[in-house]
PDB file of C-alpha atoms in Angstrom:
ATOM      1  CA  MET A   1       6.175   5.312  31.445  1.00 65.00           C
ATOM      2  CA  GLN A   2       4.777   2.045  30.118  1.00 74.00           C
ATOM      3  CA  LYS A   3       2.844   3.933  27.351  1.00 72.00           C
ATOM      4  CA  GLN A   4       5.924   5.820  26.228  1.00 79.00           C
ATOM      5  CA  ARG A   5       7.857   2.593  25.994  1.00 75.00           C
ATOM      6  CA  LEU A   6       5.098   0.989  23.903  1.00 75.00           C
ATOM      7  CA  ASP A   7       5.028   4.086  21.680  1.00 83.00           C
ATOM      8  CA  LEU A   8       8.809   3.840  21.077  1.00 89.00           C
ATOM      9  CA  ILE A   9       8.459   0.087  20.271  1.00 87.00           C
ATOM     10  CA  GLU A  10       5.716   0.955  17.745  1.00 88.00           C
ATOM     11  CA  MET A  11       7.777   3.673  16.219  1.00 91.00           C
ATOM     12  CA  PHE A  12      10.649   1.255  15.785  1.00 93.00           C
ATOM     13  CA  VAL A  13       8.324  -1.342  14.259  1.00 92.00           C
ATOM     14  CA  VAL A  14       6.914   1.296  11.750  1.00 93.00           C
ATOM     15  CA  SER A  15      10.399   2.462  10.898  1.00 95.00           C
ATOM     16  CA  LEU A  16      11.692  -1.099  10.232  1.00 96.00           C
ATOM     17  CA  GLY A  17       8.621  -1.830   8.041  1.00 96.00           C
ATOM     18  CA  GLY A  18       9.031   1.491   6.209  1.00 95.00           C
ATOM     19  CA  GLY A  19      12.628   0.687   5.379  1.00 96.00           C
ATOM     20  CA  ILE A  20      11.587  -2.769   4.056  1.00 97.00           C
ATOM     21  CA  GLY A  21       8.705  -1.238   1.941  1.00 96.00           C
ATOM     22  CA  GLY A  22      10.860   1.531   0.597  1.00 95.00           C
ATOM     23  CA  SER A  23      13.520  -0.998  -0.445  1.00 96.00           C
ATOM     24  CA  LEU A  24      11.067  -3.204  -2.158  1.00 95.00           C
ATOM     25  CA  ARG A  25       9.706  -0.231  -4.123  1.00 93.00           C
ATOM     26  CA  TYR A  26      13.289   0.775  -5.055  1.00 93.00           C
ATOM     27  CA  LEU A  27      14.060  -2.820  -6.274  1.00 93.00           C
ATOM     28  CA  LEU A  28      10.972  -2.672  -8.482  1.00 88.00           C
ATOM     29  CA  SER A  29      12.466   0.436 -10.134  1.00 84.00           C
ATOM     30  CA  PHE A  30      14.988  -1.831 -11.921  1.00 86.00           C
ATOM     31  CA  LEU A  31      12.233  -3.573 -13.822  1.00 84.00           C
ATOM     32  CA  PRO A  32      12.083  -2.445 -17.502  1.00 80.00           C
ATOM     33  CA  ILE A  33       9.788   0.538 -18.283  1.00 75.00           C
ATOM     34  CA  VAL A  34       7.173   0.037 -20.989  1.00 72.00           C
ATOM     35  CA  GLY A  35       6.575   3.243 -22.899  1.00 73.00           C
ATOM     36  CA  GLN A  36       6.315   6.620 -21.141  1.00 73.00           C
ATOM     37  CA  TRP A  37       3.574   5.685 -18.837  1.00 77.00           C
ATOM     38  CA  PRO A  38       4.384   5.059 -15.177  1.00 85.00           C
ATOM     39  CA  LEU A  39       2.874   1.630 -15.014  1.00 87.00           C
ATOM     40  CA  MET A  40       5.234   0.536 -12.216  1.00 89.00           C
ATOM     41  CA  THR A  41       3.777   3.230  -9.935  1.00 91.00           C
ATOM     42  CA  ILE A  42       0.196   2.155 -10.806  1.00 92.00           C
ATOM     43  CA  LEU A  43       0.934  -1.491 -10.043  1.00 92.00           C
ATOM     44  CA  ILE A  44       2.805  -0.677  -6.882  1.00 94.00           C
ATOM     45  CA  ASN A  45      -0.023   1.467  -5.551  1.00 94.00           C
ATOM     46  CA  TRP A  46      -2.665  -1.138  -6.627  1.00 96.00           C
ATOM     47  CA  LEU A  47      -0.787  -3.974  -4.961  1.00 95.00           C
ATOM     48  CA  GLY A  48      -0.214  -1.903  -1.856  1.00 95.00           C
ATOM     49  CA  THR A  49      -3.901  -0.971  -1.635  1.00 96.00           C
ATOM     50  CA  LEU A  50      -5.028  -4.563  -2.162  1.00 96.00           C
ATOM     51  CA  LEU A  51      -2.680  -5.804   0.511  1.00 96.00           C
ATOM     52  CA  LEU A  52      -3.598  -3.064   2.973  1.00 94.00           C
ATOM     53  CA  ALA A  53      -7.384  -3.820   2.498  1.00 94.00           C
ATOM     54  CA  ILE A  54      -6.760  -7.470   2.978  1.00 94.00           C
ATOM     55  CA  LEU A  55      -4.634  -6.771   6.113  1.00 92.00           C
ATOM     56  CA  GLY A  56      -7.234  -4.302   7.557  1.00 89.00           C
ATOM     57  CA  SER A  57     -10.130  -6.629   6.961  1.00 88.00           C
ATOM     58  CA  TYR A  58      -8.333  -9.612   8.354  1.00 86.00           C
ATOM     59  CA  LEU A  59      -7.051  -7.868  11.479  1.00 84.00           C
ATOM     60  CA  SER A  60     -10.367  -6.174  12.169  1.00 81.00           C
ATOM     61  CA  HIS A  61     -11.545  -9.706  13.085  1.00 77.00           C
ATOM     62  CA  ARG A  62      -8.646 -10.613  15.208  1.00 72.00           C
ATOM     63  CA  SER A  63      -7.368  -9.725  18.666  1.00 66.00           C
ATOM     64  CA  SER A  64      -6.039  -6.354  19.502  1.00 64.00           C
ATOM     65  CA  ARG A  65      -2.731  -8.172  20.244  1.00 67.00           C
ATOM     66  CA  LEU A  66      -2.104  -8.004  16.547  1.00 72.00           C
ATOM     67  CA  LYS A  67      -1.943  -4.177  16.601  1.00 70.00           C
ATOM     68  CA  ARG A  68       1.866  -4.210  16.139  1.00 75.00           C
ATOM     69  CA  TRP A  69       1.351  -6.268  12.980  1.00 84.00           C
ATOM     70  CA  GLN A  70      -0.820  -3.468  11.579  1.00 86.00           C
ATOM     71  CA  ALA A  71       1.830  -1.057  12.428  1.00 88.00           C
ATOM     72  CA  PHE A  72       4.621  -3.116  10.940  1.00 92.00           C
ATOM     73  CA  LEU A  73       2.823  -4.340   7.862  1.00 93.00           C
ATOM     74  CA  GLY A  74       0.346  -1.630   7.130  1.00 92.00           C
ATOM     75  CA  THR A  75       1.843   1.626   8.189  1.00 92.00           C
ATOM     76  CA  GLY A  76       5.420   0.403   7.759  1.00 94.00           C
ATOM     77  CA  ILE A  77       5.898  -1.950   4.884  1.00 95.00           C
ATOM     78  CA  LEU A  78       2.903  -0.972   2.759  1.00 94.00           C
ATOM     79  CA  GLY A  79       3.249   2.729   3.730  1.00 93.00           C
ATOM     80  CA  GLY A  80       6.871   2.621   2.539  1.00 94.00           C
ATOM     81  CA  PHE A  81       5.981   0.606  -0.531  1.00 95.00           C
ATOM     82  CA  THR A  82       3.214   2.644  -1.933  1.00 94.00           C
ATOM     83  CA  THR A  83       3.948   6.084  -3.295  1.00 89.00           C
ATOM     84  CA  PHE A  84       1.128   8.791  -3.527  1.00 90.00           C
ATOM     85  CA  SER A  85       3.526  11.590  -3.986  1.00 90.00           C
ATOM     86  CA  THR A  86       5.370   9.894  -6.880  1.00 90.00           C
ATOM     87  CA  MET A  87       1.947   9.326  -8.447  1.00 92.00           C
ATOM     88  CA  LEU A  88       1.087  13.010  -8.190  1.00 92.00           C
ATOM     89  CA  LEU A  89       4.455  14.129  -9.566  1.00 93.00           C
ATOM     90  CA  GLN A  90       4.221  11.777 -12.462  1.00 92.00           C
ATOM     91  CA  THR A  91       0.693  13.006 -13.185  1.00 93.00           C
ATOM     92  CA  ALA A  92       2.053  16.606 -13.205  1.00 93.00           C
ATOM     93  CA  GLN A  93       4.914  15.598 -15.560  1.00 92.00           C
ATOM     94  CA  LEU A  94       2.436  13.816 -17.925  1.00 92.00           C
ATOM     95  CA  THR A  95       0.389  17.091 -18.150  1.00 94.00           C
ATOM     96  CA  GLN A  96       3.466  18.695 -19.783  1.00 94.00           C
ATOM     97  CA  SER A  97       3.332  16.297 -22.783  1.00 91.00           C
ATOM     98  CA  ASN A  98      -0.149  14.907 -22.854  1.00 92.00           C
ATOM     99  CA  ILE A  99      -2.990  16.069 -20.633  1.00 95.00           C
ATOM    100  CA  VAL A 100      -5.400  13.360 -21.673  1.00 95.00           C
ATOM    101  CA  MET A 101      -2.785  10.595 -20.726  1.00 93.00           C
ATOM    102  CA  ALA A 102      -2.267  12.374 -17.378  1.00 94.00           C
ATOM    103  CA  GLY A 103      -6.007  12.355 -16.747  1.00 94.00           C
ATOM    104  CA  LEU A 104      -6.256   8.851 -17.695  1.00 94.00           C
ATOM    105  CA  TYR A 105      -3.382   7.794 -15.483  1.00 94.00           C
ATOM    106  CA  LEU A 106      -4.888   9.634 -12.571  1.00 94.00           C
ATOM    107  CA  VAL A 107      -8.423   8.059 -13.075  1.00 95.00           C
ATOM    108  CA  MET A 108      -6.957   4.582 -13.657  1.00 95.00           C
ATOM    109  CA  THR A 109      -4.831   4.979 -10.482  1.00 95.00           C
ATOM    110  CA  VAL A 110      -7.952   5.977  -8.246  1.00 95.00           C
ATOM    111  CA  VAL A 111     -10.500   3.673  -9.784  1.00 97.00           C
ATOM    112  CA  GLY A 112      -8.078   0.739  -9.721  1.00 96.00           C
ATOM    113  CA  GLY A 113      -7.310   1.511  -6.135  1.00 96.00           C
ATOM    114  CA  VAL A 114     -11.004   1.447  -5.206  1.00 97.00           C
ATOM    115  CA  LEU A 115     -11.403  -1.812  -6.977  1.00 98.00           C
ATOM    116  CA  MET A 116      -8.350  -3.216  -5.078  1.00 97.00           C
ATOM    117  CA  ILE A 117      -9.972  -2.089  -1.698  1.00 96.00           C
ATOM    118  CA  ILE A 118     -13.202  -4.009  -2.565  1.00 96.00           C
ATOM    119  CA  LEU A 119     -11.307  -7.050  -3.696  1.00 97.00           C
ATOM    120  CA  GLY A 120      -8.943  -6.893  -0.657  1.00 96.00           C
ATOM    121  CA  GLN A 121     -11.924  -6.586   1.838  1.00 94.00           C
ATOM    122  CA  TYR A 122     -13.510  -9.529   0.140  1.00 94.00           C
ATOM    123  CA  ILE A 123     -10.290 -11.613   0.487  1.00 94.00           C
ATOM    124  CA  GLY A 124      -9.899 -10.555   4.029  1.00 91.00           C
ATOM    125  CA  HIS A 125     -13.422 -11.754   4.894  1.00 88.00           C
ATOM    126  CA  VAL A 126     -12.777 -15.032   3.121  1.00 91.00           C
ATOM    127  CA  LEU A 127      -9.545 -15.525   5.088  1.00 89.00           C
ATOM    128  CA  CYS A 128     -11.477 -15.013   8.306  1.00 86.00           C
ATOM    129  CA  GLY A 129     -14.006 -17.677   7.226  1.00 83.00           C
ATOM    130  CA  GLU A 130     -16.913 -15.342   6.675  1.00 77.00           C
ATOM    131  CA  ARG A 131     -19.483 -15.623   3.990  1.00 69.00           C
ATOM    132  CA  LEU A 132     -20.577 -12.684   2.137  1.00 63.00           C
TER     133      LEU A 132
END
């Protein structure tokens, strides 16, 4: 019974965070679009990846009591904020007009994401007072 109660609390925490993250992504859709390239999606996914790497690195050095923060911030807010499916849809749409740009968009998104993970883990370690 206690486990079920904790699972329901975690589900609520993730749902709340997802609503916040999705709302933040929606608000960013009001910023002006530059050209036909989906820059906002790249920036959203890079920022979300960076913040998730920082969070994961930081929380891995902290008490398990912070597990709900991982669920709220990581799975909830950042999961709702980032958008893998939109990135794939935009890649498919770009292939209709310019396959080279579509490939470049996909490569930039993935390579930039990997770089954000490396940077985020570094920042997380620094926040925990570790020297690398």
